[in-house]
Amino acid sequence: VSICDFFNFLGLDFSHELNNGKIILNNTKCPWMESAGPNPNYCFMSKCIISRFVRKTVMNFSIETEKTIMDGSDECQFNLAIH
């Protein structure tokens, strides 16, 4: 199961792409925003879940939250770099 499959099972719409050696995770649907309103804790939890998935295979990585639906963007974007 990929991280995108996991999030999509929860009702989100995750996809990924490679760009300049980074893995870009994009999400265009946020059921938490729709049901609970803006709460950055959901974005933080998503980042933590991504980190847990990655840590199973790689120990040296960084993850940045570039934008979120909760902040008014049209999508969430997490940039993952493996070092």
Coordinates of N, CA, C and O in Angstrom, one line a residue:
V1 N 0.9 -1.2 0.0 CA 0.0 0.0 0.0 C 0.9 1.2 0.0 O 1.8 1.4 0.8
S2 N 0.6 2.1 -0.9 CA 1.4 3.4 -0.9 C 0.8 4.4 0.0 O -0.4 4.3 0.4
I3 N 1.5 5.5 0.3 CA 1.0 6.5 1.1 C -0.2 7.2 0.4 O -1.2 7.5 1.1
C4 N -0.2 7.3 -0.9 CA -1.3 7.9 -1.6 C -2.6 7.0 -1.5 O -3.7 7.5 -1.2
D5 N -2.4 5.7 -1.6 CA -3.5 4.7 -1.4 C -4.1 4.8 -0.1 O -5.3 4.8 0.1
F6 N -3.2 4.9 1.0 CA -3.7 5.0 2.3 C -4.6 6.3 2.5 O -5.7 6.2 3.0
F7 N -4.1 7.4 2.1 CA -4.9 8.7 2.3 C -6.1 8.7 1.4 O -7.2 9.1 1.9
N8 N -6.1 8.1 0.2 CA -7.3 8.0 -0.6 C -8.3 7.2 0.0 O -9.5 7.4 -0.1
F9 N -7.9 6.1 0.7 CA -8.9 5.2 1.4 C -9.6 6.0 2.5 O -10.8 5.8 2.7
L10 N -8.9 7.0 3.0 CA -9.6 7.9 4.1 C -10.5 9.0 3.5 O -11.1 9.8 4.2
G11 N -10.5 9.1 2.1 CA -11.4 10.0 1.5 C -10.7 11.3 0.9 O -11.4 12.2 0.5
L12 N -9.4 11.3 0.9 CA -8.7 12.4 0.4 C -8.4 12.0 -1.1 O -8.8 11.0 -1.6
D13 N -7.7 12.9 -1.8 CA -7.4 12.7 -3.2 C -5.9 13.0 -3.4 O -5.5 14.0 -4.0
F14 N -5.0 12.0 -3.0 CA -3.6 12.2 -3.0 C -3.0 11.6 -4.3 O -3.5 10.6 -4.9
S15 N -2.0 12.3 -4.8 CA -1.2 11.8 -6.0 C 0.2 12.2 -5.7 O 0.5 13.0 -4.8
H16 N 1.2 11.7 -6.5 CA 2.6 12.1 -6.3 C 3.2 12.3 -7.7 O 2.8 11.9 -8.7
E17 N 4.3 13.0 -7.6 CA 5.2 13.3 -8.8 C 6.6 13.4 -8.3 O 6.8 13.7 -7.1
L18 N 7.5 13.3 -9.2 CA 8.9 13.5 -8.9 C 9.3 14.8 -9.6 O 9.0 15.1 -10.7
N19 N 10.1 15.7 -8.8 CA 10.5 17.0 -9.4 C 11.8 17.4 -8.8 O 11.9 17.6 -7.6
N20 N 12.8 17.4 -9.6 CA 14.2 17.8 -9.1 C 14.7 17.0 -7.9 O 15.2 17.5 -7.0
G21 N 14.5 15.7 -8.0 CA 14.9 14.8 -7.0 C 14.1 14.8 -5.7 O 14.4 14.1 -4.8
K22 N 12.9 15.5 -5.7 CA 12.0 15.5 -4.6 C 10.8 14.7 -5.0 O 10.4 14.7 -6.1
I23 N 10.1 14.1 -4.0 CA 8.8 13.5 -4.2 C 7.8 14.6 -3.7 O 7.9 15.0 -2.6
I24 N 6.9 14.9 -4.6 CA 5.9 15.9 -4.3 C 4.6 15.2 -4.1 O 4.1 14.5 -5.0
L25 N 4.0 15.3 -2.9 CA 2.7 14.7 -2.6 C 1.6 15.8 -2.7 O 1.8 16.8 -2.0
N26 N 0.6 15.6 -3.5 CA -0.5 16.6 -3.7 C -1.8 16.0 -3.3 O -2.0 14.8 -3.5
N27 N -2.6 16.8 -2.7 CA -4.0 16.4 -2.3 C -4.9 17.5 -2.7 O -4.7 18.7 -2.4
T28 N -6.0 17.1 -3.3 CA -7.0 18.1 -3.8 C -8.3 18.1 -3.1 O -9.3 18.8 -3.4
K29 N -8.5 17.1 -2.1 CA -9.7 17.0 -1.4 C -9.4 16.9 0.1 O -8.6 16.0 0.5
C30 N -10.1 17.6 0.9 CA -9.9 17.6 2.4 C -11.2 17.4 3.1 O -12.0 18.4 3.3
P31 N -11.6 16.1 3.4 CA -12.9 15.9 4.1 C -12.9 16.6 5.5 O -14.0 16.9 6.0
W32 N -11.7 16.7 6.1 CA -11.7 17.4 7.5 C -12.1 18.8 7.4 O -12.8 19.3 8.2
M33 N -11.6 19.5 6.3 CA -12.0 20.9 6.1 C -13.5 21.0 5.9 O -14.2 21.9 6.4
E34 N -14.0 20.1 5.1 CA -15.5 20.1 4.8 C -16.3 19.8 6.0 O -17.4 20.4 6.2
S35 N -15.9 18.9 6.9 CA -16.7 18.6 8.0 C -16.4 19.3 9.3 O -17.3 19.6 10.1
A36 N -15.1 19.7 9.5 CA -14.8 20.4 10.8 C -14.3 21.8 10.7 O -14.1 22.5 11.7
G37 N -14.1 22.3 9.5 CA -13.6 23.6 9.3 C -12.1 23.7 9.4 O -11.5 22.7 9.7
P38 N -11.6 24.9 9.3 CA -10.1 25.0 9.3 C -9.5 24.6 10.7 O -9.9 25.2 11.7
N39 N -8.6 23.7 10.6 CA -7.8 23.3 11.8 C -6.5 22.8 11.4 O -6.4 21.7 10.8
P40 N -5.4 23.5 11.6 CA -4.1 23.1 11.1 C -3.6 21.8 11.8 O -2.6 21.2 11.3
N41 N -4.2 21.3 12.8 CA -3.8 20.0 13.4 C -4.0 18.9 12.4 O -3.2 17.9 12.4
Y42 N -5.0 18.9 11.6 CA -5.2 17.9 10.6 C -4.0 17.9 9.6 O -3.5 16.8 9.2
C43 N -3.5 19.0 9.2 CA -2.3 19.1 8.3 C -1.1 18.6 9.0 O -0.3 17.8 8.4
F44 N -0.9 18.9 10.2 CA 0.2 18.4 11.0 C 0.1 16.9 11.1 O 1.1 16.2 10.9
M45 N -1.1 16.3 11.4 CA -1.2 14.9 11.5 C -0.9 14.2 10.1 O -0.2 13.1 10.1
S46 N -1.3 14.8 9.0 CA -1.0 14.2 7.7 C 0.5 14.2 7.5 O 1.1 13.2 7.0
K47 N 1.2 15.3 7.9 CA 2.7 15.3 7.8 C 3.3 14.2 8.6 O 4.3 13.6 8.2
C48 N 2.8 14.0 9.8 CA 3.3 13.0 10.7 C 3.1 11.6 10.1 O 4.0 10.7 10.2
I49 N 2.0 11.3 9.5 CA 1.7 10.0 8.9 C 2.6 9.8 7.7 O 3.2 8.7 7.6
I50 N 2.8 10.8 6.9 CA 3.8 10.7 5.8 C 5.2 10.3 6.4 O 5.8 9.4 5.8
S51 N 5.6 11.0 7.4 CA 6.9 10.8 8.0 C 7.0 9.3 8.5 O 8.0 8.7 8.3
R52 N 6.0 8.8 9.1 CA 6.0 7.4 9.6 C 6.1 6.4 8.5 O 6.8 5.5 8.6
F53 N 5.4 6.7 7.4 CA 5.5 5.8 6.2 C 6.9 5.8 5.7 O 7.5 4.8 5.4
V54 N 7.5 7.0 5.5 CA 8.9 7.1 5.0 C 9.9 6.5 5.9 O 10.8 5.8 5.5
R55 N 9.8 6.7 7.2 CA 10.7 6.2 8.2 C 10.8 4.7 8.2 O 11.8 4.1 8.6
K56 N 9.9 4.0 7.6 CA 9.9 2.6 7.6 C 11.0 2.1 6.6 O 11.5 1.0 6.7
T57 N 11.4 3.0 5.6 CA 12.4 2.6 4.6 C 13.6 3.4 4.6 O 14.7 3.0 4.2
V58 N 13.5 4.7 5.0 CA 14.6 5.6 5.0 C 14.7 6.4 6.3 O 13.6 6.8 6.8
M59 N 15.8 6.6 6.8 CA 16.0 7.3 8.1 C 16.3 8.8 7.9 O 16.0 9.6 8.7
N60 N 17.0 9.1 6.8 CA 17.5 10.5 6.6 C 16.7 11.2 5.5 O 16.9 11.0 4.3
F61 N 15.7 11.9 5.9 CA 14.8 12.6 4.9 C 14.3 13.9 5.6 O 14.5 14.1 6.8
S62 N 13.8 14.8 4.7 CA 13.1 16.0 5.2 C 11.8 16.1 4.5 O 11.6 15.6 3.4
I63 N 10.8 16.7 5.2 CA 9.5 16.9 4.6 C 9.1 18.4 4.9 O 9.2 18.8 6.1
E64 N 8.6 19.0 3.9 CA 8.1 20.4 4.0 C 6.7 20.5 3.6 O 6.3 19.9 2.6
T65 N 5.9 21.2 4.4 CA 4.5 21.5 4.0 C 4.5 22.8 3.2 O 4.8 23.8 3.7
E66 N 4.3 22.7 1.9 CA 4.3 23.9 1.0 C 3.0 24.7 1.1 O 3.1 25.9 1.0
K67 N 1.9 24.0 1.0 CA 0.6 24.7 1.0 C -0.5 23.7 1.5 O -0.3 22.5 1.4
T68 N -1.6 24.3 2.0 CA -2.7 23.4 2.5 C -4.0 24.0 2.1 O -4.1 25.2 2.0
I69 N -5.0 23.2 2.0 CA -6.3 23.6 1.8 C -6.8 24.4 3.0 O -7.6 25.4 2.8
M70 N -6.4 24.0 4.1 CA -6.8 24.7 5.4 C -6.4 26.2 5.4 O -7.0 27.0 6.0
D71 N -5.3 26.4 4.7 CA -4.8 27.8 4.6 C -5.4 28.6 3.4 O -4.9 29.7 3.1
G72 N -6.3 28.0 2.7 CA -6.9 28.6 1.5 C -6.4 28.3 0.2 O -6.9 28.8 -0.8
S73 N -5.4 27.4 0.1 CA -4.9 26.9 -1.2 C -5.9 26.0 -1.8 O -6.8 25.4 -1.1
D74 N -5.8 25.7 -3.1 CA -6.6 24.8 -3.8 C -6.2 23.3 -3.6 O -6.9 22.4 -4.0
E75 N -5.0 23.1 -3.0 CA -4.5 21.8 -2.7 C -3.5 21.8 -1.6 O -3.0 22.9 -1.2
C76 N -3.3 20.6 -1.0 CA -2.2 20.5 -0.1 C -1.0 19.9 -0.8 O -1.2 19.2 -1.8
Q77 N 0.2 20.4 -0.4 CA 1.4 19.9 -1.1 C 2.5 19.7 0.0 O 2.8 20.6 0.8
F78 N 3.0 18.5 0.0 CA 4.1 18.1 0.9 C 5.3 17.7 0.0 O 5.1 16.9 -0.9
N79 N 6.4 18.3 0.3 CA 7.7 18.0 -0.5 C 8.6 17.2 0.4 O 8.9 17.5 1.5
L80 N 9.0 16.0 -0.2 CA 9.8 15.0 0.5 C 11.1 14.9 -0.2 O 11.2 14.6 -1.4
A81 N 12.2 15.1 0.6 CA 13.5 14.9 0.0 C 14.2 13.8 0.8 O 14.3 13.8 2.1
I82 N 14.8 12.9 0.1 CA 15.6 11.8 0.7 C 17.1 12.2 0.7 O 17.6 12.6 -0.4
H83 N 17.8 12.1 1.8 CA 19.2 12.6 1.9 C 20.1 11.4 1.9 O 19.8 10.4 2.4

